[in-house]
Amino acid sequence: MDRRIMRSRQMIMQAFIELLGEQDFEKVTIQGIADRANVNRGTVYLHFTDKYDLLEQSVDTYLMMLADSCIPEEGTTTELSRDLFIRAFTYLKEHAAIYSVLITNKGIPTFRHRMTQMIKGNVTMVVNHMKLESDIHRDVLAQFLSVSITGLIEWWVVESMPYTPEEMVEQMNKILEARLQLW
């Protein structure tokens, strides 16, 4: 893709995310996005059908960037490693301005839902390769872990990332090792 096209798309998505941080999705307009990105309306429409298409493509782009940040140097893995989670939390912290808007914006649950689905896909792959010593159903375990991880990420972002990525991963590890018996 031409660098100018990529740069325009990036500026438009960045402007869109900034506006979402300031107002509800319903109030964001194509003209407002164009003004913020310092492009004309037509340029926005060259890249995106409407603001809903812009939302979908932004969610796809930022989820892909998050996923790419977690990939180990040696490629895909069937393990949920400490290093993988540290990379994910570190990436989220480094790009907090973007992800805090996407995760917490009440008008667009799309990002949170799709992030949960992405996590679930990866967790399911790992769970399917695990040796389970109990009668826990793999699909139940995968759902529980993916929703828990998403919820923990959301909490961490909403609370302004009060712990380092390493501390968050250590806490997750302790929780998983504890095998809490609630009843």
PDB file of C-alpha atoms in Angstrom:
ATOM      1  CA  MET A   1       0.000   0.000   0.000  1.00  0.00           C
ATOM      2  CA  ASP A   2       1.245   3.501  -0.838  1.00  0.00           C
ATOM      3  CA  ARG A   3       2.773   5.342   2.141  1.00  0.00           C
ATOM      4  CA  ARG A   4       0.502   8.348   1.681  1.00  0.00           C
ATOM      5  CA  ILE A   5      -2.580   6.121   1.752  1.00  0.00           C
ATOM      6  CA  MET A   6      -1.334   4.348   4.867  1.00  0.00           C
ATOM      7  CA  ARG A   7      -0.545   7.679   6.523  1.00  0.00           C
ATOM      8  CA  SER A   8      -4.010   9.078   5.701  1.00  0.00           C
ATOM      9  CA  ARG A   9      -5.730   5.980   7.082  1.00  0.00           C
ATOM     10  CA  GLN A  10      -3.606   6.146  10.216  1.00  0.00           C
ATOM     11  CA  MET A  11      -4.358   9.851  10.743  1.00  0.00           C
ATOM     12  CA  ILE A  12      -8.085   9.257  10.258  1.00  0.00           C
ATOM     13  CA  MET A  13      -8.156   6.333  12.700  1.00  0.00           C
ATOM     14  CA  GLN A  14      -6.130   8.305  15.232  1.00  0.00           C
ATOM     15  CA  ALA A  15      -8.499  11.270  14.931  1.00  0.00           C
ATOM     16  CA  PHE A  16     -11.465   8.918  15.332  1.00  0.00           C
ATOM     17  CA  ILE A  17     -10.020   7.373  18.521  1.00  0.00           C
ATOM     18  CA  GLU A  18      -9.250  10.837  19.932  1.00  0.00           C
ATOM     19  CA  LEU A  19     -12.833  11.934  19.313  1.00  0.00           C
ATOM     20  CA  LEU A  20     -14.170   8.758  20.928  1.00  0.00           C
ATOM     21  CA  GLY A  21     -12.164   9.706  24.003  1.00  0.00           C
ATOM     22  CA  GLU A  22     -14.007  13.022  24.128  1.00  0.00           C
ATOM     23  CA  GLN A  23     -17.559  12.099  23.121  1.00  0.00           C
ATOM     24  CA  ASP A  24     -19.939   9.199  22.591  1.00  0.00           C
ATOM     25  CA  PHE A  25     -19.764   7.300  19.314  1.00  0.00           C
ATOM     26  CA  GLU A  26     -23.200   8.596  18.267  1.00  0.00           C
ATOM     27  CA  LYS A  27     -21.947  12.197  18.419  1.00  0.00           C
ATOM     28  CA  VAL A  28     -18.817  11.576  16.353  1.00  0.00           C
ATOM     29  CA  THR A  29     -19.266  12.826  12.788  1.00  0.00           C
ATOM     30  CA  ILE A  30     -17.303  12.269   9.596  1.00  0.00           C
ATOM     31  CA  GLN A  31     -16.767  16.034   9.385  1.00  0.00           C
ATOM     32  CA  GLY A  32     -15.398  16.061  12.935  1.00  0.00           C
ATOM     33  CA  ILE A  33     -13.054  13.207  12.088  1.00  0.00           C
ATOM     34  CA  ALA A  34     -11.913  14.956   8.893  1.00  0.00           C
ATOM     35  CA  ASP A  35     -11.301  18.214  10.761  1.00  0.00           C
ATOM     36  CA  ARG A  36      -9.307  16.459  13.498  1.00  0.00           C
ATOM     37  CA  ALA A  37      -7.258  14.481  10.948  1.00  0.00           C
ATOM     38  CA  ASN A  38      -6.717  17.628   8.878  1.00  0.00           C
ATOM     39  CA  VAL A  39      -8.110  16.020   5.724  1.00  0.00           C
ATOM     40  CA  ASN A  40     -11.260  16.725   3.751  1.00  0.00           C
ATOM     41  CA  ARG A  41     -14.443  14.676   4.116  1.00  0.00           C
ATOM     42  CA  GLY A  42     -13.872  13.045   0.752  1.00  0.00           C
ATOM     43  CA  THR A  43     -10.578  11.604   1.943  1.00  0.00           C
ATOM     44  CA  VAL A  44     -12.337   9.925   4.862  1.00  0.00           C
ATOM     45  CA  TYR A  45     -14.889   8.446   2.447  1.00  0.00           C
ATOM     46  CA  LEU A  46     -12.109   7.209   0.157  1.00  0.00           C
ATOM     47  CA  HIS A  47     -10.948   4.958   2.988  1.00  0.00           C
ATOM     48  CA  PHE A  48     -14.142   4.204   4.926  1.00  0.00           C
ATOM     49  CA  THR A  49     -17.799   3.824   3.938  1.00  0.00           C
ATOM     50  CA  ASP A  50     -19.060   5.569   7.077  1.00  0.00           C
ATOM     51  CA  LYS A  51     -18.203   5.876  10.753  1.00  0.00           C
ATOM     52  CA  TYR A  52     -19.427   2.320  11.396  1.00  0.00           C
ATOM     53  CA  ASP A  53     -16.964   0.995   8.821  1.00  0.00           C
ATOM     54  CA  LEU A  54     -14.279   3.171  10.416  1.00  0.00           C
ATOM     55  CA  LEU A  55     -15.143   1.653  13.810  1.00  0.00           C
ATOM     56  CA  GLU A  56     -14.943  -1.916  12.449  1.00  0.00           C
ATOM     57  CA  GLN A  57     -11.650  -1.311  10.658  1.00  0.00           C
ATOM     58  CA  SER A  58     -10.198   0.476  13.701  1.00  0.00           C
ATOM     59  CA  VAL A  59     -11.168  -2.419  15.968  1.00  0.00           C
ATOM     60  CA  ASP A  60      -9.651  -4.905  13.501  1.00  0.00           C
ATOM     61  CA  THR A  61      -6.457  -2.874  13.168  1.00  0.00           C
ATOM     62  CA  TYR A  62      -5.890  -2.305  16.870  1.00  0.00           C
ATOM     63  CA  LEU A  63      -6.730  -5.900  17.790  1.00  0.00           C
ATOM     64  CA  MET A  64      -4.280  -7.128  15.159  1.00  0.00           C
ATOM     65  CA  MET A  65      -1.606  -4.807  16.498  1.00  0.00           C
ATOM     66  CA  LEU A  66      -2.227  -6.097  20.040  1.00  0.00           C
ATOM     67  CA  ALA A  67      -2.121  -9.710  18.861  1.00  0.00           C
ATOM     68  CA  ASP A  68       1.060  -9.095  16.873  1.00  0.00           C
ATOM     69  CA  SER A  69       2.715  -7.616  19.955  1.00  0.00           C
ATOM     70  CA  CYS A  70       2.211 -10.915  21.792  1.00  0.00           C
ATOM     71  CA  ILE A  71       3.668 -13.256  19.183  1.00  0.00           C
ATOM     72  CA  PRO A  72       6.912 -14.774  20.426  1.00  0.00           C
ATOM     73  CA  GLU A  73       9.990 -14.570  18.241  1.00  0.00           C
ATOM     74  CA  GLU A  74       9.735 -18.268  17.411  1.00  0.00           C
ATOM     75  CA  GLY A  75       6.151 -17.951  16.155  1.00  0.00           C
ATOM     76  CA  THR A  76       2.890 -19.366  17.475  1.00  0.00           C
ATOM     77  CA  THR A  77       2.744 -21.389  20.649  1.00  0.00           C
ATOM     78  CA  THR A  78       0.312 -23.658  22.444  1.00  0.00           C
ATOM     79  CA  GLU A  79       1.277 -22.266  25.850  1.00  0.00           C
ATOM     80  CA  LEU A  80       0.036 -19.278  27.768  1.00  0.00           C
ATOM     81  CA  SER A  81       3.437 -18.067  28.866  1.00  0.00           C
ATOM     82  CA  ARG A  82       4.356 -15.392  31.365  1.00  0.00           C
ATOM     83  CA  ASP A  83       6.343 -13.654  28.620  1.00  0.00           C
ATOM     84  CA  LEU A  84       3.322 -13.551  26.284  1.00  0.00           C
ATOM     85  CA  PHE A  85       1.192 -11.834  28.925  1.00  0.00           C
ATOM     86  CA  ILE A  86       3.965  -9.415  29.893  1.00  0.00           C
ATOM     87  CA  ARG A  87       4.292  -8.415  26.231  1.00  0.00           C
ATOM     88  CA  ALA A  88       0.513  -7.886  26.003  1.00  0.00           C
ATOM     89  CA  PHE A  89       0.281  -5.772  29.169  1.00  0.00           C
ATOM     90  CA  THR A  90       3.397  -3.807  28.195  1.00  0.00           C
ATOM     91  CA  TYR A  91       1.979  -3.094  24.736  1.00  0.00           C
ATOM     92  CA  LEU A  92      -1.322  -1.958  26.261  1.00  0.00           C
ATOM     93  CA  LYS A  93       0.532   0.348  28.644  1.00  0.00           C
ATOM     94  CA  GLU A  94       2.697   1.814  25.862  1.00  0.00           C
ATOM     95  CA  HIS A  95      -0.426   2.509  23.792  1.00  0.00           C
ATOM     96  CA  ALA A  96      -2.730   3.396  26.691  1.00  0.00           C
ATOM     97  CA  ALA A  97      -4.216   6.449  24.966  1.00  0.00           C
ATOM     98  CA  ILE A  98      -5.703   4.258  22.228  1.00  0.00           C
ATOM     99  CA  TYR A  99      -6.654   1.126  24.147  1.00  0.00           C
ATOM    100  CA  SER A 100      -8.151   2.909  27.137  1.00  0.00           C
ATOM    101  CA  VAL A 101     -10.612   4.598  24.775  1.00  0.00           C
ATOM    102  CA  LEU A 102     -11.410   1.380  22.898  1.00  0.00           C
ATOM    103  CA  ILE A 103     -11.820  -0.742  26.024  1.00  0.00           C
ATOM    104  CA  THR A 104     -13.776   1.734  28.150  1.00  0.00           C
ATOM    105  CA  ASN A 105     -15.963   3.648  25.676  1.00  0.00           C
ATOM    106  CA  LYS A 106     -19.475   2.683  26.745  1.00  0.00           C
ATOM    107  CA  GLY A 107     -20.976   3.371  23.333  1.00  0.00           C
ATOM    108  CA  ILE A 108     -18.868   0.769  21.548  1.00  0.00           C
ATOM    109  CA  PRO A 109     -18.790  -2.644  23.219  1.00  0.00           C
ATOM    110  CA  THR A 110     -17.480  -3.981  19.907  1.00  0.00           C
ATOM    111  CA  PHE A 111     -13.826  -3.770  20.900  1.00  0.00           C
ATOM    112  CA  ARG A 112     -14.256  -5.525  24.257  1.00  0.00           C
ATOM    113  CA  HIS A 113     -16.369  -8.271  22.693  1.00  0.00           C
ATOM    114  CA  ARG A 114     -13.926  -8.866  19.835  1.00  0.00           C
ATOM    115  CA  MET A 115     -10.961  -8.806  22.214  1.00  0.00           C
ATOM    116  CA  THR A 116     -12.672 -11.486  24.316  1.00  0.00           C
ATOM    117  CA  GLN A 117     -13.254 -13.571  21.181  1.00  0.00           C
ATOM    118  CA  MET A 118      -9.615 -13.182  20.123  1.00  0.00           C
ATOM    119  CA  ILE A 119      -8.407 -14.188  23.592  1.00  0.00           C
ATOM    120  CA  LYS A 120     -10.857 -17.093  23.641  1.00  0.00           C
ATOM    121  CA  GLY A 121      -9.536 -18.398  20.328  1.00  0.00           C
ATOM    122  CA  ASN A 122      -5.992 -18.426  21.671  1.00  0.00           C
ATOM    123  CA  VAL A 123      -6.989 -19.793  25.069  1.00  0.00           C
ATOM    124  CA  THR A 124      -9.050 -22.552  23.441  1.00  0.00           C
ATOM    125  CA  MET A 125      -6.043 -23.643  21.415  1.00  0.00           C
ATOM    126  CA  VAL A 126      -3.956 -23.812  24.595  1.00  0.00           C
ATOM    127  CA  VAL A 127      -6.677 -25.563  26.624  1.00  0.00           C
ATOM    128  CA  ASN A 128      -7.096 -28.180  23.899  1.00  0.00           C
ATOM    129  CA  HIS A 129      -3.407 -29.077  24.283  1.00  0.00           C
ATOM    130  CA  MET A 130      -3.509 -29.215  28.089  1.00  0.00           C
ATOM    131  CA  LYS A 131      -3.702 -32.383  30.095  1.00  0.00           C
ATOM    132  CA  LEU A 132      -6.596 -31.823  32.469  1.00  0.00           C
ATOM    133  CA  GLU A 133      -6.608 -33.921  35.617  1.00  0.00           C
ATOM    134  CA  SER A 134     -10.225 -33.321  36.500  1.00  0.00           C
ATOM    135  CA  ASP A 135     -13.617 -33.415  34.895  1.00  0.00           C
ATOM    136  CA  ILE A 136     -13.460 -29.770  33.826  1.00  0.00           C
ATOM    137  CA  HIS A 137     -14.967 -29.279  30.386  1.00  0.00           C
ATOM    138  CA  ARG A 138     -12.489 -27.666  28.014  1.00  0.00           C
ATOM    139  CA  ASP A 139     -15.047 -25.260  26.536  1.00  0.00           C
ATOM    140  CA  VAL A 140     -16.101 -24.070  30.005  1.00  0.00           C
ATOM    141  CA  LEU A 141     -12.475 -23.562  31.036  1.00  0.00           C
ATOM    142  CA  ALA A 142     -11.677 -21.641  27.831  1.00  0.00           C
ATOM    143  CA  GLN A 143     -14.726 -19.381  28.297  1.00  0.00           C
ATOM    144  CA  PHE A 144     -13.913 -18.759  31.965  1.00  0.00           C
ATOM    145  CA  LEU A 145     -10.280 -17.903  31.276  1.00  0.00           C
ATOM    146  CA  SER A 146     -10.983 -15.652  28.291  1.00  0.00           C
ATOM    147  CA  VAL A 147     -13.655 -13.623  30.075  1.00  0.00           C
ATOM    148  CA  SER A 148     -11.468 -13.407  33.180  1.00  0.00           C
ATOM    149  CA  ILE A 149      -8.453 -12.191  31.226  1.00  0.00           C
ATOM    150  CA  THR A 150     -10.544  -9.615  29.354  1.00  0.00           C
ATOM    151  CA  GLY A 151     -12.117  -8.423  32.599  1.00  0.00           C
ATOM    152  CA  LEU A 152      -8.730  -8.113  34.268  1.00  0.00           C
ATOM    153  CA  ILE A 153      -7.350  -6.110  31.335  1.00  0.00           C
ATOM    154  CA  GLU A 154     -10.398  -3.841  31.399  1.00  0.00           C
ATOM    155  CA  TRP A 155     -10.093  -3.319  35.163  1.00  0.00           C
ATOM    156  CA  TRP A 156      -6.372  -2.545  34.850  1.00  0.00           C
ATOM    157  CA  VAL A 157      -7.007   0.037  32.112  1.00  0.00           C
ATOM    158  CA  VAL A 158      -9.994   1.650  33.902  1.00  0.00           C
ATOM    159  CA  GLU A 159      -7.960   1.933  37.104  1.00  0.00           C
ATOM    160  CA  SER A 160      -5.178   3.746  35.165  1.00  0.00           C
ATOM    161  CA  MET A 161      -2.823   0.762  35.210  1.00  0.00           C
ATOM    162  CA  PRO A 162      -1.957   0.807  38.929  1.00  0.00           C
ATOM    163  CA  TYR A 163       0.452  -2.127  38.634  1.00  0.00           C
ATOM    164  CA  THR A 164       3.298  -2.871  36.257  1.00  0.00           C
ATOM    165  CA  PRO A 165       2.758  -5.432  33.506  1.00  0.00           C
ATOM    166  CA  GLU A 166       5.022  -7.827  35.430  1.00  0.00           C
ATOM    167  CA  GLU A 167       2.967  -7.409  38.623  1.00  0.00           C
ATOM    168  CA  MET A 168      -0.268  -8.033  36.722  1.00  0.00           C
ATOM    169  CA  VAL A 169       1.089 -11.221  35.201  1.00  0.00           C
ATOM    170  CA  GLU A 170       2.405 -12.363  38.580  1.00  0.00           C
ATOM    171  CA  GLN A 171      -1.039 -11.779  40.120  1.00  0.00           C
ATOM    172  CA  MET A 172      -2.730 -13.708  37.292  1.00  0.00           C
ATOM    173  CA  ASN A 173      -0.286 -16.548  37.796  1.00  0.00           C
ATOM    174  CA  LYS A 174      -0.943 -16.654  41.556  1.00  0.00           C
ATOM    175  CA  ILE A 175      -4.704 -16.680  40.989  1.00  0.00           C
ATOM    176  CA  LEU A 176      -4.469 -19.551  38.506  1.00  0.00           C
ATOM    177  CA  GLU A 177      -2.153 -21.516  40.770  1.00  0.00           C
ATOM    178  CA  ALA A 178      -4.365 -20.974  43.826  1.00  0.00           C
ATOM    179  CA  ARG A 179      -7.248 -22.992  42.382  1.00  0.00           C
ATOM    180  CA  LEU A 180      -9.625 -21.058  44.583  1.00  0.00           C
ATOM    181  CA  GLN A 181     -12.386 -23.114  46.121  1.00  0.00           C
ATOM    182  CA  LEU A 182     -15.279 -20.755  46.580  1.00  0.00           C
ATOM    183  CA  TRP A 183     -17.841 -23.333  47.630  1.00  0.00           C
TER     184      TRP A 183
END
